[in-house]
Coordinates of C-alpha atoms in Angstrom, one line a residue:
X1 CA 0.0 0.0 0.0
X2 CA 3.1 2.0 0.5
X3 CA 4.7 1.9 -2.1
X4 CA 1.7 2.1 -4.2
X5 CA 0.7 5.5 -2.8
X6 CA 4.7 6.9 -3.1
X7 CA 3.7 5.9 -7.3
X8 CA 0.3 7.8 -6.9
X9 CA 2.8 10.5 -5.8
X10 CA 4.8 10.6 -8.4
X11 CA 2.6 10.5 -11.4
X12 CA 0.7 13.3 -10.0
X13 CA 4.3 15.1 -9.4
X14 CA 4.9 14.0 -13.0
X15 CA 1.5 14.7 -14.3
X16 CA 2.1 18.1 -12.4
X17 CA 5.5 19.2 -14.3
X18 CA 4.3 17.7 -17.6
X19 CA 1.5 20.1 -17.6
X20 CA 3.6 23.1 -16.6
X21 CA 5.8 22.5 -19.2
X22 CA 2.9 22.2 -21.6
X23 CA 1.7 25.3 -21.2
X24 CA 3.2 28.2 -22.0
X25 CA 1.6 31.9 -21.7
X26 CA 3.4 35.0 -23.5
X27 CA 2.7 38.4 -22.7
X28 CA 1.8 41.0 -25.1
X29 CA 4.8 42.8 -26.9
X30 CA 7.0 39.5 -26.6
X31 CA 7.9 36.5 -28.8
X32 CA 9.3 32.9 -27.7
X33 CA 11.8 31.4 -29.7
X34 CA 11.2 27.6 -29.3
X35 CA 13.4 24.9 -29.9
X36 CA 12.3 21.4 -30.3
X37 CA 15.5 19.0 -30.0
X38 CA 18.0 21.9 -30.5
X39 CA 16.6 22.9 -33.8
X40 CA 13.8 25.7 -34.3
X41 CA 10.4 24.6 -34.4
X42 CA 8.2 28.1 -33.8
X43 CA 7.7 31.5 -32.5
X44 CA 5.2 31.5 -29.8
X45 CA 2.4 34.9 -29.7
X46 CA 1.5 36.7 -27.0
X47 CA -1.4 34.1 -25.5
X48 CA -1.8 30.9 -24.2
X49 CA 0.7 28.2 -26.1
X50 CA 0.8 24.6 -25.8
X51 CA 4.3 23.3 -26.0
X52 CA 5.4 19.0 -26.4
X53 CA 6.7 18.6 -23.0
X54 CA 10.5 17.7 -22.6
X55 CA 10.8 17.5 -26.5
X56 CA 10.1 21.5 -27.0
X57 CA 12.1 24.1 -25.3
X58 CA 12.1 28.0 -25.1
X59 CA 15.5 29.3 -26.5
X60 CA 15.3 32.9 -26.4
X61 CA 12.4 35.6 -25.1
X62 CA 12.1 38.7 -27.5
X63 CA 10.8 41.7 -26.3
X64 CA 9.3 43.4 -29.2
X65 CA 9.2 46.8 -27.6
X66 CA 11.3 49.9 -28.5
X67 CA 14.2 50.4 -26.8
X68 CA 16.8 53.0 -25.7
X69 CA 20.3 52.3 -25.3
X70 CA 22.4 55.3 -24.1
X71 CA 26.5 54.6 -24.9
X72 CA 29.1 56.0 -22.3
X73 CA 31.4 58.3 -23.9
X74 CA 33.4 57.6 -26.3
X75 CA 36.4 59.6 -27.4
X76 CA 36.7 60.5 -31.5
X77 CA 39.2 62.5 -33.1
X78 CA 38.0 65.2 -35.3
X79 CA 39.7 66.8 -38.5
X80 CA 41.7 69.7 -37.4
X81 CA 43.6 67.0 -34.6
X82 CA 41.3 67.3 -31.4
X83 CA 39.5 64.4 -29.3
X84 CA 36.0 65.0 -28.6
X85 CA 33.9 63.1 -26.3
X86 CA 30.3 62.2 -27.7
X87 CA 27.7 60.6 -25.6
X88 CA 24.8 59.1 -28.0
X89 CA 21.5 57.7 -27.0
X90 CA 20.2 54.7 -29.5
X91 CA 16.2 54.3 -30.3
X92 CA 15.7 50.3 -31.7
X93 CA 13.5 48.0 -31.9
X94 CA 13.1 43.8 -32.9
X95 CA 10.9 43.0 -35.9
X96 CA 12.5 39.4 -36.7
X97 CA 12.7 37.8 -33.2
X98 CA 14.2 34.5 -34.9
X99 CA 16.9 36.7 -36.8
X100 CA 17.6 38.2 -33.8
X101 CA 18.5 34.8 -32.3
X102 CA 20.3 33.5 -34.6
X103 CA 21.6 35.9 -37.1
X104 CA 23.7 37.6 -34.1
X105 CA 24.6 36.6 -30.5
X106 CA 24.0 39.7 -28.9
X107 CA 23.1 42.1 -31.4
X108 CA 23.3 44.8 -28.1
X109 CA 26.6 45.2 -28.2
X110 CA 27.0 44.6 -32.1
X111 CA 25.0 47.9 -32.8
X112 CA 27.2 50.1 -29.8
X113 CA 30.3 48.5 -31.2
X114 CA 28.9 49.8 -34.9
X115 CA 27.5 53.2 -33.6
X116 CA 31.3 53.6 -32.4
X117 CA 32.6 53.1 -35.5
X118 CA 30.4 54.7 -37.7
X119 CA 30.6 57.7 -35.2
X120 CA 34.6 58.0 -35.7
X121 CA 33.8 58.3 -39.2
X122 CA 31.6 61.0 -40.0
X123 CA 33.7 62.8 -36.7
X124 CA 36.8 62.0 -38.3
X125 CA 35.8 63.9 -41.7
X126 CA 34.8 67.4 -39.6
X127 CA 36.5 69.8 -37.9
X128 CA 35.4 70.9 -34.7
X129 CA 33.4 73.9 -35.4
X130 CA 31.4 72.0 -38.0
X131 CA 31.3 69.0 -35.6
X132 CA 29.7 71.0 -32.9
X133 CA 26.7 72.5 -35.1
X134 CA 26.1 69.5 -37.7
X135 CA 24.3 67.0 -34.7
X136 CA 21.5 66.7 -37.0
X137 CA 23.6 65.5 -40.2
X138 CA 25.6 63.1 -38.1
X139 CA 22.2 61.7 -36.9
X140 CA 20.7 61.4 -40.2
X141 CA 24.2 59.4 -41.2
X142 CA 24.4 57.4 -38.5
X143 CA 20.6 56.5 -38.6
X144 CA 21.2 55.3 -42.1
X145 CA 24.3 53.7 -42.0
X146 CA 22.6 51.6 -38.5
X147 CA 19.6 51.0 -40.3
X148 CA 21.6 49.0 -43.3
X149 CA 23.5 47.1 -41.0
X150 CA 21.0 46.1 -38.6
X151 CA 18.6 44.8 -40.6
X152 CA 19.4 41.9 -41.5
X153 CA 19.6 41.1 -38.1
X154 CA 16.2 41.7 -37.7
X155 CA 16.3 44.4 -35.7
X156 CA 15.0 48.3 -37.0
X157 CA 17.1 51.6 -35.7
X158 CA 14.4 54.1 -35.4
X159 CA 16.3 57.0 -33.9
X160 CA 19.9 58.1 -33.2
X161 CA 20.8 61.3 -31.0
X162 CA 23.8 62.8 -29.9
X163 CA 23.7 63.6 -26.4
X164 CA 26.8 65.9 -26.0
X165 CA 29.9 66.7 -27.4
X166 CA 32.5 67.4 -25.0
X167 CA 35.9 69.2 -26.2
X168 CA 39.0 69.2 -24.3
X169 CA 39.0 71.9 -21.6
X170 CA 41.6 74.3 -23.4
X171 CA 39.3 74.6 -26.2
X172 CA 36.3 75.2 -24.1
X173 CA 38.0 78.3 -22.5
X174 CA 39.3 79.3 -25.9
X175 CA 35.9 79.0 -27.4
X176 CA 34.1 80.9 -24.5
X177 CA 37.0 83.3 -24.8
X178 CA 36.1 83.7 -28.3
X179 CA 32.1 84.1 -27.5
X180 CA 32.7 86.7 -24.8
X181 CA 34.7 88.9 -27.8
X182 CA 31.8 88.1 -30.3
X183 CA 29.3 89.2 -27.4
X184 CA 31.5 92.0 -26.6
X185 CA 32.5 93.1 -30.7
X186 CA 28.2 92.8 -30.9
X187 CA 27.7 95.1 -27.9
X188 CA 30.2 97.6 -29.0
X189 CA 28.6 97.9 -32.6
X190 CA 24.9 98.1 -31.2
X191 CA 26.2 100.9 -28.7
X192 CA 28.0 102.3 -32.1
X193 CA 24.9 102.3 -33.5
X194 CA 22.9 103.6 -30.5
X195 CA 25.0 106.8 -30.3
X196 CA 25.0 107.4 -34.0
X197 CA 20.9 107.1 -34.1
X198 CA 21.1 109.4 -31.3
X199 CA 23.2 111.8 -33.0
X200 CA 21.3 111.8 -36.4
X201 CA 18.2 112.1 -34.1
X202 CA 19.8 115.3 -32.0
X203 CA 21.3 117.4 -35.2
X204 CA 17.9 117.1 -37.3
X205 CA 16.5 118.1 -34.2
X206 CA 18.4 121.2 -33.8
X207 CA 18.1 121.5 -37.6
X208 CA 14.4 121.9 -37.7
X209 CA 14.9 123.9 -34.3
X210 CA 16.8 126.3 -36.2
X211 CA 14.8 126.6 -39.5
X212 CA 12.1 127.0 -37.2
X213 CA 13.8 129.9 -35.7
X214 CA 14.8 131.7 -38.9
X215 CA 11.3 131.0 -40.1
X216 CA 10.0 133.3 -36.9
X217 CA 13.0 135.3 -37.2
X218 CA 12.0 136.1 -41.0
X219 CA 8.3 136.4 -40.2
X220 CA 9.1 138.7 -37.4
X221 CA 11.1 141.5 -39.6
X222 CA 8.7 141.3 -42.1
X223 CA 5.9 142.1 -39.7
X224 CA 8.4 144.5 -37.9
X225 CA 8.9 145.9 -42.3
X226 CA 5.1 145.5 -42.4
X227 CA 4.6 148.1 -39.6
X228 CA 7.2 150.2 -39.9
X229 CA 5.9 151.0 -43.8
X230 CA 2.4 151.2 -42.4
X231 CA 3.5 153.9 -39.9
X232 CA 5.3 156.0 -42.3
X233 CA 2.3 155.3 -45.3
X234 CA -0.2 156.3 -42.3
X235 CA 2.5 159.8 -41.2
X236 CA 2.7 160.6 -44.7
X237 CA -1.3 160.0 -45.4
X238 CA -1.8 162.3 -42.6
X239 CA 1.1 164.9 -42.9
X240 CA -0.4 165.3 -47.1
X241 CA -4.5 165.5 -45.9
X242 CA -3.1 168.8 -43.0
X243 CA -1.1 170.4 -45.2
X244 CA 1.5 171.7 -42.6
X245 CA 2.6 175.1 -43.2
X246 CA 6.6 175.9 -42.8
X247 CA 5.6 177.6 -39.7
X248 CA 4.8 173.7 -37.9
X249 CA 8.0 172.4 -39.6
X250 CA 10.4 174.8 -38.5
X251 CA 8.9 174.8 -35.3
X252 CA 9.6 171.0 -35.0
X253 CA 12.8 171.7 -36.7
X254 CA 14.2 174.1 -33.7
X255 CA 12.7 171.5 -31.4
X256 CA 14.8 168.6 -32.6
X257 CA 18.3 171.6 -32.5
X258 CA 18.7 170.7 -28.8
X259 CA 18.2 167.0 -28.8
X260 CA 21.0 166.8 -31.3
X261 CA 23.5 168.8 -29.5
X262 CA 22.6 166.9 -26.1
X263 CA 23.3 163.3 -27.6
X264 CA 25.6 161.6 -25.2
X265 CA 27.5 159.8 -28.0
X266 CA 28.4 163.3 -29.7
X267 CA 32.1 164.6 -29.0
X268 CA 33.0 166.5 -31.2
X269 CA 30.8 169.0 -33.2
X270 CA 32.0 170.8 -36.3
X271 CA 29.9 174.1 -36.9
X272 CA 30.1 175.6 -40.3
X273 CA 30.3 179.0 -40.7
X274 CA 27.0 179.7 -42.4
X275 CA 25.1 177.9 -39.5
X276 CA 23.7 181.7 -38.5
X277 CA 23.0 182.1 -42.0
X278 CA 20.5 179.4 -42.2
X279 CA 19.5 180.1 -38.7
X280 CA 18.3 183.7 -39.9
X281 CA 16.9 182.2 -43.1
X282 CA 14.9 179.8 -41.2
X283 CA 14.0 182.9 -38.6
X284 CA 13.0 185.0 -41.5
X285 CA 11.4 182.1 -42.9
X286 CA 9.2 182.1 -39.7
X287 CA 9.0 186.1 -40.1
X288 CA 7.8 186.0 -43.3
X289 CA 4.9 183.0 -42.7
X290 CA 2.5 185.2 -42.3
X291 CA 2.3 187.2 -45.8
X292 CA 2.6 183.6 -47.6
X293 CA -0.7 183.0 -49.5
X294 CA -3.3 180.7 -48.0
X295 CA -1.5 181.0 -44.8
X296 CA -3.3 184.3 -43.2
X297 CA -4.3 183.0 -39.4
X298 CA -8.0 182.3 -39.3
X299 CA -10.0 183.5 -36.6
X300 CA -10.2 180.8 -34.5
X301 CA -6.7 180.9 -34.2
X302 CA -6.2 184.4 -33.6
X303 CA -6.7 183.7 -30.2
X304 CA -3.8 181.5 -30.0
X305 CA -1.4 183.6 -31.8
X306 CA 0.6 185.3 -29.1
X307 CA 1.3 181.3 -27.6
X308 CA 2.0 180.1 -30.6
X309 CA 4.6 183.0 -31.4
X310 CA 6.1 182.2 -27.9
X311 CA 6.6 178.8 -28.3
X312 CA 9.0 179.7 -31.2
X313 CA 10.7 182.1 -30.2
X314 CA 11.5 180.3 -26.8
X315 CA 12.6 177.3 -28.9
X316 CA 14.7 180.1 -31.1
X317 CA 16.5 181.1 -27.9
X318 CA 17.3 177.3 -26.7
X319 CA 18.8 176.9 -30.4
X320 CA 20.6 180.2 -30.6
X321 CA 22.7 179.3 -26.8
X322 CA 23.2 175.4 -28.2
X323 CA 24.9 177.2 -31.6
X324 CA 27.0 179.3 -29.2
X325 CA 27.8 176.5 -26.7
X326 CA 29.0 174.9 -30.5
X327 CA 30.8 177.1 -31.3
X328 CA 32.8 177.7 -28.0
X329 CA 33.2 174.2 -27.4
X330 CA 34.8 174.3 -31.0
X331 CA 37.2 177.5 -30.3
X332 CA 38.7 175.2 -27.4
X333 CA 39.0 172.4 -29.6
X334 CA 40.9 174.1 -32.1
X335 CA 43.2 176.3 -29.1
X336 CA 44.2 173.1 -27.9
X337 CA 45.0 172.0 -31.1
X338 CA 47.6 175.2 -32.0
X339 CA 48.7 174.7 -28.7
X340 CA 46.9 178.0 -27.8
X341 CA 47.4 180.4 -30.2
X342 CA 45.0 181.7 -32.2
X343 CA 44.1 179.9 -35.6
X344 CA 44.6 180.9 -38.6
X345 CA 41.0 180.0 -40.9
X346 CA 37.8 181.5 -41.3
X347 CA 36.6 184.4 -38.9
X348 CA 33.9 184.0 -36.0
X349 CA 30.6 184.0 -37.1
X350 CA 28.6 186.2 -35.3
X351 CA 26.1 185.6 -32.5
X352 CA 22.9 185.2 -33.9
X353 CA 20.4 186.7 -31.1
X354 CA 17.0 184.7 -30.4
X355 CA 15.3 187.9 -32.1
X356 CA 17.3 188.1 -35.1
X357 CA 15.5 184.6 -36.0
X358 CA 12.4 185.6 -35.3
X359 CA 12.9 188.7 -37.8
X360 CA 11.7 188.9 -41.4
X361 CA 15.0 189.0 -43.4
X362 CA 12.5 191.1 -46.0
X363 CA 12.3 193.8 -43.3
X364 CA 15.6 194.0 -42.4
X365 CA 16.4 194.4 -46.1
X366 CA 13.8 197.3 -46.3
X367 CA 15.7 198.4 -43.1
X368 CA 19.3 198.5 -44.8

């Protein structure tokens, strides 16, 4: 009875292992490669699989994802004689999971050991400068070149990046050496053109400023013009519609005699000689106003007469002792000059009185 339940045991231990290795379940995204007395028999699918027990066996499992593989750093010399480190990540993924059994053994390190290679050479044909800013060319190249290789061992490159490029530390300070003068050359022109903008900006400025000033300037004479002629049209206009007589204009004419000789700029005064002579024209000119024709007083300005006659004659006298103050200042002048003797010229006119220019010079020939 013993030993027969020790063989009930065992078939059920047998029955147990046979089924277990009998069935076989595959996740999704993987493949079994199975082997049926060393030699393939058949991929199993994700699912449930029925396998011959101790005749079949699993020889490989396939995951059928993509994959990333990033490769440490490898060193590569460049054209121009300096060693760069690239990092690169790899992007793959298996579409023949029996050529990738048996076409390679570990097709892993067959594609880094190609993605070396193939690095060296497209690095090996560029110089550093052109190394550093062609990433996307030498990912395009090594794509392709991967892709060629690799698939006929089942297996499809989808993607291949360069992490970094990493050059020796003397040509990283060079290089940032030569970035801060590019920065600096770019600062220096942009302030160049700053101050120039600012220039232009500040001289049409004070250009228009100034045509804008001469513009006034010009309108402002030519008003100033403008009323200056009115004045004298609107003087005249009125000087024409009185019809002064020479009485008014002499009178304003002795007026003006001591404003002249009180000017302040005035230093020296040379008198002519017939100065009394025109003073006693001009007093016989006022003499004789009277018998002119059309200038008999009017009535209404008979009244007024005697003021009007003294107003004259005081203005005669306040000429008369400017003449003689002249003509004294003059004698001095000249003393001074011959070192005080007397000169040799022209006698003294002589003083004209303040009646003499009141006189008629036709009465005083009646009177001779």
């Amino acid at each position: 009875m013993e030993f027969v339940s020790v063989l009930l045991i065992a078939v059920a231990l047998i029955a147990m292992v046979t089924l277990i290795k009998a069935v076989r379940i595959v996740p999704q995204q993987r493949q079994d490669v199975v082997e049926r007395l060393g030699r393939y028999k058949r991929t199993l699918n994700p699912g449930l699989n029925l396998l011959v027990p101790f005749i079949d066996a699993v020889r490989t499992k396939v995951d059928m994802r993509e994959q990333v593989v990033s490769f440490p750093p490898q060193p590569v010399i460049t054209s121009d004689n300096l060693v760069v480190s690239i990092d690169t990540v790899l992007y793959f993924k298996v579409v023949d999971s029996v050529r990738a059994t048996y076409e390679i053994s570990n097709f892993l390190q067959a594609i880094e050991q190609l993605t070396v290679t193939t690095l060296r050479n497209v690095i090996g044909s560029l110089d550093l400068e052109r190394a550093l800013t062609s990433r996307e060319e030498i990912n395009r190249h090594l794509s392709g070149v991967l892709d060629e290789t690799t698939g006929r061992w089942g297996i499809k490159v989808t993607r291949v990046e360069i992490k970094a490029i990493e050059p020796p530390p003397s040509i990283r300070d060079s290089m940032e050496k030569q970035m801060r003068a590019e920065r600096d050359r770019r600062a220096a022109i942009l302030n160049a053109e700053g101050h120039k903008q600012s220039q232009i900006l500040t001289a049409e400025g004070e250009k228009q400023a100034a045509v804008l000033r001469a513009d006034g300037d010009r309108q402002a004479r030519i008003l100033q013009a403008e009323g200056q002629a009115k004045a004298i049209r609107t003087v005249f206009d009125a000087i024409h519609q009185a019809n002064p007589s020479q009485k008014v204009l002499a009178y304003q004419y002795l007026q003006a005699l001591p404003q002249i000789a009180n000017g302040t700029a005035n230093k020296v005064w040379i008198v002519p000689a017939e100065l009394t002579k025109a003073l006693e024209g001009m007093g016989g000119a006022l003499g004789g106003l009277s018998q002119m024709v059309g200038d008999a007083p009017t009535p209404e300005a008979a009244g007024s007469a005697s003021e009007v006659e003294r107003e004259p004659a005081e203005a005669a006298q306040a000429a008369s002792a400017a003449a003689q103050q002249i003509h004294d200042e003059v004698r001095v002048a000249e003393a001074q000059a011959t070192g005080g003797k007397a000169p040799q010229g022209l006698p003294a006119p002589e003083p004209v009185s303040p009646a003499s220019l009141l006189t008629d010079p036709a009465d005083q020939r009646e009177r001779g």
